[in-house]
Amino acid sequence: MAEKHTGAGQEGCVSVAVAGEFPDEVNSVKSTQKRCSTSPSTVPPNKSHRTVSPTKSTAGEGQSEMDTLVMEGPSSPTARRKSWRRATLTRRSLPALPNPYQVLGRSISTSLPQQERLEKFMKAIMRVEIERTQNWLQSVPNSSLESFQKQVERIEKDLDCLTESIRKEPGNDELSAPAASDPAVHKAKEKVQKAINRLQAESESWGALLNKHRSKAEELERKVAQGQEGGISLDSTSVAQSSQYHCILSKPDYNALLCRQQPILHTMTIIMDNQTKMVKDLLSIKEQSELLLKETSGRLAAEAGIQDLSPDIIKNYLAAPLPSSTT
């Protein structure tokens, strides 16, 4: 930034000297000086460069410098920002931080099974962290390395038990190389893959059918809502083209008939209600008569001293055959 400001100061000084030799360009040079002075610069230009004067140069050299100044224009903050951007494009970026775990991963053979590679990677990371912690503990006063070593041994045992239990799980058993090259295994894999592809295709078809019916249901729901709000208007052209058009026209207006029969239907409803009420009253009278008859027959039987009185004595009497007339 200091070099840029120094360069800007040199350009301002050269413009002042050239203005003395070419009075026709005084106004442009003054505007250039003002723009340079009003730039948001925190470092002032070096004043020692103002003593430099191109008085020893020829008129041709002064004219070429003036042409250069006119073509380049004033030094503005926008131009400076652009030059700074161009400078950052060619600047080399910082190198990436080293990752020790990538080295551990490369040291493990890729021909091993995935489960075994993961176990080796976990153990290698654990060894690196143990060494780092041990080096740090050596610099700590009053630290016990023996207790730390015991804890490390216990953690290693726990890790071995964990890896052994994971290896014994039925879902984590991987196929060995001979089993993987078995043609029966390949056929089974192909069948499973075909079944998966078929199920995926069926799922996609069912999804498309579901979307189709869902769109139809939404359309029907929209039409029903529209019909409930403003009614349904029939298309006269489609009705006229129908084969049942004349048959429909020959039928009476059932809606008008029902409207005319509304008073009669109302009267019939009232009559039916009255008849229903009468039937209910008759049923209640019948029940009361039966109760009164039972009470009266029971009281008379008690007065006559009859012990076993049938509750249906009247029915039995009525049901008994008439005595035959004797001659």
One Martini backbone bead per residue (centre of mass of N, CA, C, O) as a GRO file, in nm:
protein
  327
    1MET     BB    1   0.055   0.062  -0.019
    2ALA     BB    2   0.299   0.261  -0.009
    3GLU     BB    3   0.372   0.230  -0.310
    4LYS     BB    4   0.107   0.341  -0.421
    5HIS     BB    5   0.124   0.623  -0.288
    6THR     BB    6   0.394   0.700  -0.417
    7GLY     BB    7   0.294   0.679  -0.705
    8ALA     BB    8   0.073   0.894  -0.673
    9GLY     BB    9   0.270   1.127  -0.599
   10GLN     BB   10   0.433   1.121  -0.862
   11GLU     BB   11   0.200   1.186  -1.052
   12GLY     BB   12   0.134   1.463  -0.924
   13CYS     BB   13   0.411   1.597  -0.980
   14VAL     BB   14   0.419   1.561  -1.284
   15SER     BB   15   0.158   1.721  -1.341
   16VAL     BB   16   0.267   1.998  -1.242
   17ALA     BB   17   0.505   2.029  -1.436
   18VAL     BB   18   0.343   1.999  -1.701
   19ALA     BB   19   0.157   2.244  -1.653
   20GLY     BB   20   0.384   2.458  -1.699
   21GLU     BB   21   0.432   2.377  -2.011
   22PHE     BB   22   0.099   2.334  -2.035
   23PRO     BB   23  -0.154   2.563  -2.015
   24ASP     BB   24  -0.404   2.405  -2.150
   25GLU     BB   25  -0.390   2.170  -1.895
   26VAL     BB   26  -0.459   2.290  -1.608
   27ASN     BB   27  -0.744   2.192  -1.531
   28SER     BB   28  -0.689   1.883  -1.545
   29VAL     BB   29  -0.461   1.880  -1.333
   30LYS     BB   30  -0.622   1.993  -1.093
   31SER     BB   31  -0.831   1.767  -1.083
   32THR     BB   32  -0.620   1.548  -1.029
   33GLN     BB   33  -0.516   1.658  -0.761
   34LYS     BB   34  -0.787   1.648  -0.604
   35ARG     BB   35  -0.839   1.344  -0.629
   36CYS     BB   36  -0.581   1.258  -0.482
   37SER     BB   37  -0.645   1.411  -0.209
   38THR     BB   38  -0.947   1.262  -0.168
   39SER     BB   39  -0.839   1.000  -0.104
   40PRO     BB   40  -0.864   0.707   0.107
   41SER     BB   41  -0.583   0.781   0.278
   42THR     BB   42  -0.358   0.692   0.546
   43VAL     BB   43  -0.097   0.748   0.373
   44PRO     BB   44   0.118   0.974   0.306
   45PRO     BB   45   0.294   1.113   0.080
   46ASN     BB   46   0.602   1.155  -0.047
   47LYS     BB   47   0.763   1.470  -0.054
   48SER     BB   48   1.040   1.414  -0.197
   49HIS     BB   49   0.909   1.370  -0.492
   50ARG     BB   50   0.847   1.681  -0.563
   51THR     BB   51   1.147   1.753  -0.672
   52VAL     BB   52   1.074   1.617  -0.917
   53SER     BB   53   1.170   1.723  -1.252
   54PRO     BB   54   1.106   1.737  -1.614
   55THR     BB   55   1.313   1.968  -1.735
   56LYS     BB   56   1.523   1.781  -1.905
   57SER     BB   57   1.316   1.720  -2.085
   58THR     BB   58   1.156   1.701  -2.357
   59ALA     BB   59   0.879   1.777  -2.541
   60GLY     BB   60   0.814   1.484  -2.625
   61GLU     BB   61   0.814   1.358  -2.343
   62GLY     BB   62   0.593   1.540  -2.217
   63GLN     BB   63   0.370   1.461  -2.418
   64SER     BB   64   0.368   1.154  -2.350
   65GLU     BB   65   0.294   1.186  -2.048
   66MET     BB   66   0.025   1.333  -2.096
   67ASP     BB   67  -0.108   1.108  -2.259
   68THR     BB   68  -0.094   0.900  -2.031
   69LEU     BB   69  -0.267   1.054  -1.825
   70VAL     BB   70  -0.522   1.084  -2.001
   71MET     BB   71  -0.566   0.774  -2.051
   72GLU     BB   72  -0.568   0.672  -1.745
   73GLY     BB   73  -0.641   0.871  -1.544
   74PRO     BB   74  -0.753   0.880  -1.242
   75SER     BB   75  -0.691   0.784  -0.911
   76SER     BB   76  -0.912   0.555  -0.795
   77PRO     BB   77  -1.062   0.334  -0.577
   78THR     BB   78  -1.160   0.137  -0.795
   79ALA     BB   79  -0.885   0.086  -0.929
   80ARG     BB   80  -0.750  -0.019  -0.673
   81ARG     BB   81  -0.936  -0.260  -0.628
   82LYS     BB   82  -0.874  -0.398  -0.897
   83SER     BB   83  -0.570  -0.434  -0.848
   84TRP     BB   84  -0.606  -0.606  -0.592
   85ARG     BB   85  -0.756  -0.838  -0.729
   86ARG     BB   86  -0.531  -0.912  -0.932
   87ALA     BB   87  -0.323  -0.979  -0.708
   88THR     BB   88  -0.493  -1.217  -0.571
   89LEU     BB   89  -0.495  -1.417  -0.811
   90THR     BB   90  -0.162  -1.469  -0.797
   91ARG     BB   91  -0.182  -1.571  -0.520
   92ARG     BB   92  -0.074  -1.789  -0.294
   93SER     BB   93  -0.185  -2.037  -0.115
   94LEU     BB   94  -0.222  -2.211   0.151
   95PRO     BB   95  -0.146  -2.485   0.288
   96ALA     BB   96  -0.253  -2.769   0.393
   97LEU     BB   97  -0.335  -2.936   0.656
   98PRO     BB   98  -0.231  -3.184   0.831
   99ASN     BB   99  -0.337  -3.540   0.822
  100PRO     BB  100  -0.281  -3.819   1.012
  101TYR     BB  101  -0.527  -4.009   0.929
  102GLN     BB  102  -0.454  -4.056   0.630
  103VAL     BB  103  -0.200  -4.222   0.682
  104LEU     BB  104  -0.342  -4.450   0.833
  105GLY     BB  105  -0.531  -4.532   0.596
  106ARG     BB  106  -0.298  -4.601   0.387
  107SER     BB  107  -0.159  -4.835   0.566
  108ILE     BB  108  -0.407  -4.991   0.491
  109SER     BB  109  -0.528  -5.252   0.343
  110THR     BB  110  -0.767  -5.301   0.076
  111SER     BB  111  -0.798  -5.629   0.087
  112LEU     BB  112  -0.950  -5.608   0.325
  113PRO     BB  113  -1.197  -5.609   0.513
  114GLN     BB  114  -1.400  -5.374   0.641
  115GLN     BB  115  -1.393  -5.461   0.939
  116GLU     BB  116  -1.082  -5.489   0.967
  117ARG     BB  117  -1.010  -5.201   0.883
  118LEU     BB  118  -1.163  -5.062   1.113
  119GLU     BB  119  -1.004  -5.186   1.344
  120LYS     BB  120  -0.721  -5.084   1.263
  121PHE     BB  121  -0.795  -4.785   1.264
  122MET     BB  122  -0.877  -4.763   1.561
  123LYS     BB  123  -0.604  -4.861   1.681
  124ALA     BB  124  -0.424  -4.643   1.552
  125ILE     BB  125  -0.565  -4.401   1.681
  126MET     BB  126  -0.518  -4.491   1.971
  127ARG     BB  127  -0.207  -4.485   1.963
  128VAL     BB  128  -0.174  -4.187   1.894
  129GLU     BB  129  -0.327  -4.074   2.142
  130ILE     BB  130  -0.150  -4.206   2.356
  131GLU     BB  131   0.117  -4.073   2.279
  132ARG     BB  132   0.019  -3.782   2.313
  133THR     BB  133  -0.065  -3.809   2.614
  134GLN     BB  134   0.211  -3.905   2.721
  135ASN     BB  135   0.374  -3.654   2.638
  136TRP     BB  136   0.203  -3.459   2.809
  137LEU     BB  137   0.249  -3.600   3.091
  138GLN     BB  138   0.560  -3.554   3.106
  139SER     BB  139   0.516  -3.230   3.142
  140VAL     BB  140   0.361  -3.304   3.396
  141PRO     BB  141   0.344  -3.265   3.713
  142ASN     BB  142   0.259  -3.527   3.913
  143SER     BB  143   0.248  -3.774   3.715
  144SER     BB  144   0.101  -4.096   3.638
  145LEU     BB  145   0.203  -4.349   3.423
  146GLU     BB  146   0.094  -4.610   3.545
  147SER     BB  147  -0.209  -4.542   3.552
  148PHE     BB  148  -0.225  -4.485   3.253
  149GLN     BB  149  -0.140  -4.770   3.159
  150LYS     BB  150  -0.378  -4.917   3.290
  151GLN     BB  151  -0.599  -4.773   3.135
  152VAL     BB  152  -0.503  -4.859   2.857
  153GLU     BB  153  -0.535  -5.165   2.898
  154ARG     BB  154  -0.838  -5.159   2.959
  155ILE     BB  155  -0.924  -5.030   2.689
  156GLU     BB  156  -0.807  -5.253   2.507
  157LYS     BB  157  -0.985  -5.477   2.614
  158ASP     BB  158  -1.255  -5.347   2.545
  159LEU     BB  159  -1.199  -5.327   2.240
  160ASP     BB  160  -1.164  -5.629   2.188
  161CYS     BB  161  -1.445  -5.712   2.286
  162LEU     BB  162  -1.602  -5.539   2.087
  163THR     BB  163  -1.490  -5.656   1.821
  164GLU     BB  164  -1.572  -5.949   1.882
  165SER     BB  165  -1.880  -5.898   1.903
  166ILE     BB  166  -1.911  -5.777   1.619
  167ARG     BB  167  -1.800  -6.029   1.465
  168LYS     BB  168  -2.031  -6.232   1.590
  169GLU     BB  169  -2.236  -6.109   1.436
  170PRO     BB  170  -2.458  -6.201   1.184
  171GLY     BB  171  -2.466  -5.919   1.017
  172ASN     BB  172  -2.120  -5.901   0.994
  173ASP     BB  173  -2.085  -6.121   0.794
  174GLU     BB  174  -1.855  -6.194   0.551
  175LEU     BB  175  -1.754  -6.279   0.253
  176SER     BB  176  -1.552  -6.474   0.114
  177ALA     BB  177  -1.371  -6.537  -0.162
  178PRO     BB  178  -1.486  -6.818  -0.238
  179ALA     BB  179  -1.787  -6.743  -0.191
  180ALA     BB  180  -1.795  -6.505  -0.399
  181SER     BB  181  -1.709  -6.710  -0.649
  182ASP     BB  182  -1.969  -6.846  -0.638
  183PRO     BB  183  -2.229  -6.917  -0.852
  184ALA     BB  184  -2.460  -6.938  -0.646
  185VAL     BB  185  -2.418  -6.659  -0.528
  186HIS     BB  186  -2.464  -6.504  -0.791
  187LYS     BB  187  -2.751  -6.602  -0.837
  188ALA     BB  188  -2.868  -6.494  -0.575
  189LYS     BB  189  -2.798  -6.199  -0.632
  190GLU     BB  190  -2.962  -6.174  -0.892
  191LYS     BB  191  -3.236  -6.239  -0.769
  192VAL     BB  192  -3.238  -6.013  -0.563
  193GLN     BB  193  -3.206  -5.783  -0.769
  194LYS     BB  194  -3.461  -5.845  -0.929
  195ALA     BB  195  -3.657  -5.814  -0.693
  196ILE     BB  196  -3.585  -5.522  -0.634
  197ASN     BB  197  -3.657  -5.408  -0.913
  198ARG     BB  198  -3.951  -5.501  -0.912
  199LEU     BB  199  -4.037  -5.350  -0.657
  200GLN     BB  200  -3.964  -5.071  -0.762
  201ALA     BB  201  -4.154  -5.073  -1.005
  202GLU     BB  202  -4.413  -5.121  -0.843
  203SER     BB  203  -4.388  -4.871  -0.668
  204GLU     BB  204  -4.397  -4.667  -0.900
  205SER     BB  205  -4.672  -4.753  -1.015
  206TRP     BB  206  -4.834  -4.708  -0.756
  207GLY     BB  207  -4.760  -4.410  -0.731
  208ALA     BB  208  -4.886  -4.320  -0.999
  209LEU     BB  209  -5.173  -4.420  -0.934
  210LEU     BB  210  -5.210  -4.250  -0.681
  211ASN     BB  211  -5.174  -3.974  -0.818
  212LYS     BB  212  -5.410  -4.005  -1.013
  213HIS     BB  213  -5.639  -4.046  -0.803
  214ARG     BB  214  -5.578  -3.789  -0.646
  215SER     BB  215  -5.638  -3.592  -0.877
  216LYS     BB  216  -5.930  -3.684  -0.919
  217ALA     BB  217  -6.031  -3.624  -0.633
  218GLU     BB  218  -5.967  -3.323  -0.641
  219GLU     BB  219  -6.149  -3.258  -0.882
  220LEU     BB  220  -6.416  -3.357  -0.758
  221GLU     BB  221  -6.407  -3.175  -0.510
  222ARG     BB  222  -6.411  -2.912  -0.670
  223LYS     BB  223  -6.682  -2.962  -0.815
  224VAL     BB  224  -6.858  -2.995  -0.564
  225ALA     BB  225  -6.801  -2.716  -0.447
  226GLN     BB  226  -6.904  -2.564  -0.694
  227GLY     BB  227  -7.195  -2.684  -0.689
  228GLN     BB  228  -7.269  -2.585  -0.399
  229GLU     BB  229  -7.243  -2.282  -0.464
  230GLY     BB  230  -7.364  -2.254  -0.798
  231GLY     BB  231  -7.412  -2.501  -0.933
  232ILE     BB  232  -7.517  -2.707  -1.210
  233SER     BB  233  -7.432  -2.691  -1.549
  234LEU     BB  234  -7.563  -2.789  -1.840
  235ASP     BB  235  -7.485  -2.914  -2.148
  236SER     BB  236  -7.672  -2.873  -2.427
  237THR     BB  237  -7.508  -3.015  -2.648
  238SER     BB  238  -7.467  -3.290  -2.503
  239VAL     BB  239  -7.771  -3.344  -2.461
  240ALA     BB  240  -7.862  -3.329  -2.766
  241GLN     BB  241  -7.661  -3.574  -2.851
  242SER     BB  242  -7.828  -3.761  -2.707
  243SER     BB  243  -8.030  -4.053  -2.721
  244GLN     BB  244  -8.219  -3.947  -2.453
  245TYR     BB  245  -8.351  -3.672  -2.514
  246HIS     BB  246  -8.650  -3.739  -2.595
  247CYS     BB  247  -8.716  -3.906  -2.342
  248ILE     BB  248  -8.670  -3.674  -2.142
  249LEU     BB  249  -8.885  -3.479  -2.266
  250SER     BB  250  -9.138  -3.683  -2.220
  251LYS     BB  251  -9.108  -3.629  -1.936
  252PRO     BB  252  -9.201  -3.521  -1.653
  253ASP     BB  253  -9.210  -3.286  -1.391
  254TYR     BB  254  -9.123  -3.397  -1.086
  255ASN     BB  255  -9.071  -3.142  -0.925
  256ALA     BB  256  -9.351  -3.011  -0.971
  257LEU     BB  257  -9.519  -3.241  -0.855
  258LEU     BB  258  -9.403  -3.229  -0.568
  259CYS     BB  259  -9.489  -2.937  -0.514
  260ARG     BB  260  -9.801  -2.992  -0.548
  261GLN     BB  261  -9.797  -3.241  -0.320
  262GLN     BB  262  -9.728  -3.113  -0.043
  263PRO     BB  263 -10.004  -3.076   0.105
  264ILE     BB  264 -10.088  -3.376   0.099
  265LEU     BB  265  -9.841  -3.483   0.249
  266HIS     BB  266  -9.893  -3.320   0.505
  267THR     BB  267 -10.171  -3.445   0.573
  268MET     BB  268 -10.074  -3.739   0.590
  269THR     BB  269  -9.884  -3.692   0.824
  270ILE     BB  270 -10.097  -3.606   1.032
  271ILE     BB  271 -10.271  -3.864   1.021
  272MET     BB  272 -10.048  -4.064   1.105
  273ASP     BB  273  -9.999  -3.936   1.380
  274ASN     BB  274 -10.285  -3.981   1.493
  275GLN     BB  275 -10.295  -4.289   1.461
  276THR     BB  276 -10.053  -4.347   1.641
  277LYS     BB  277 -10.173  -4.224   1.897
  278MET     BB  278 -10.423  -4.411   1.914
  279VAL     BB  279 -10.275  -4.679   1.938
  280LYS     BB  280 -10.128  -4.608   2.202
  281ASP     BB  281 -10.385  -4.570   2.371
  282LEU     BB  282 -10.501  -4.858   2.332
  283LEU     BB  283 -10.263  -5.005   2.462
  284SER     BB  284 -10.291  -4.875   2.741
  285ILE     BB  285 -10.584  -4.976   2.795
  286LYS     BB  286 -10.521  -5.276   2.779
  287GLU     BB  287 -10.321  -5.288   3.015
  288GLN     BB  288 -10.517  -5.179   3.233
  289SER     BB  289 -10.733  -5.404   3.201
  290GLU     BB  290 -10.553  -5.642   3.279
  291LEU     BB  291 -10.483  -5.544   3.561
  292LEU     BB  292 -10.776  -5.527   3.669
  293LEU     BB  293 -10.851  -5.825   3.621
  294LYS     BB  294 -10.637  -5.947   3.806
  295GLU     BB  295 -10.724  -5.812   4.067
  296THR     BB  296 -11.018  -5.915   4.073
  297SER     BB  297 -10.963  -6.222   4.057
  298GLY     BB  298 -10.787  -6.235   4.311
  299ARG     BB  299 -11.000  -6.132   4.515
  300LEU     BB  300 -11.223  -6.346   4.458
  301ALA     BB  301 -11.049  -6.595   4.524
  302ALA     BB  302 -10.995  -6.517   4.819
  303GLU     BB  303 -11.298  -6.513   4.909
  304ALA     BB  304 -11.353  -6.824   4.803
  305GLY     BB  305 -11.080  -7.006   4.863
  306ILE     BB  306 -10.887  -7.007   4.630
  307GLN     BB  307 -10.569  -7.109   4.563
  308ASP     BB  308 -10.550  -7.216   4.259
  309LEU     BB  309 -10.501  -6.958   4.030
  310SER     BB  310 -10.520  -6.901   3.723
  311PRO     BB  311 -10.414  -6.639   3.521
  312ASP     BB  312 -10.575  -6.792   3.261
  313ILE     BB  313 -10.886  -6.848   3.311
  314ILE     BB  314 -11.028  -6.699   3.082
  315LYS     BB  315 -10.882  -6.832   2.849
  316ASN     BB  316 -10.961  -7.120   2.928
  317TYR     BB  317 -11.263  -7.079   2.915
  318LEU     BB  318 -11.269  -6.987   2.618
  319ALA     BB  319 -11.108  -7.252   2.513
  320ALA     BB  320 -11.323  -7.426   2.591
  321PRO     BB  321 -11.542  -7.651   2.520
  322LEU     BB  322 -11.847  -7.698   2.445
  323PRO     BB  323 -12.119  -7.839   2.557
  324SER     BB  324 -12.312  -8.090   2.481
  325SER     BB  325 -12.624  -8.143   2.379
  326THR     BB  326 -12.899  -8.290   2.522
  327THR     BB  327 -13.181  -8.518   2.446
   0.00000   0.00000   0.00000
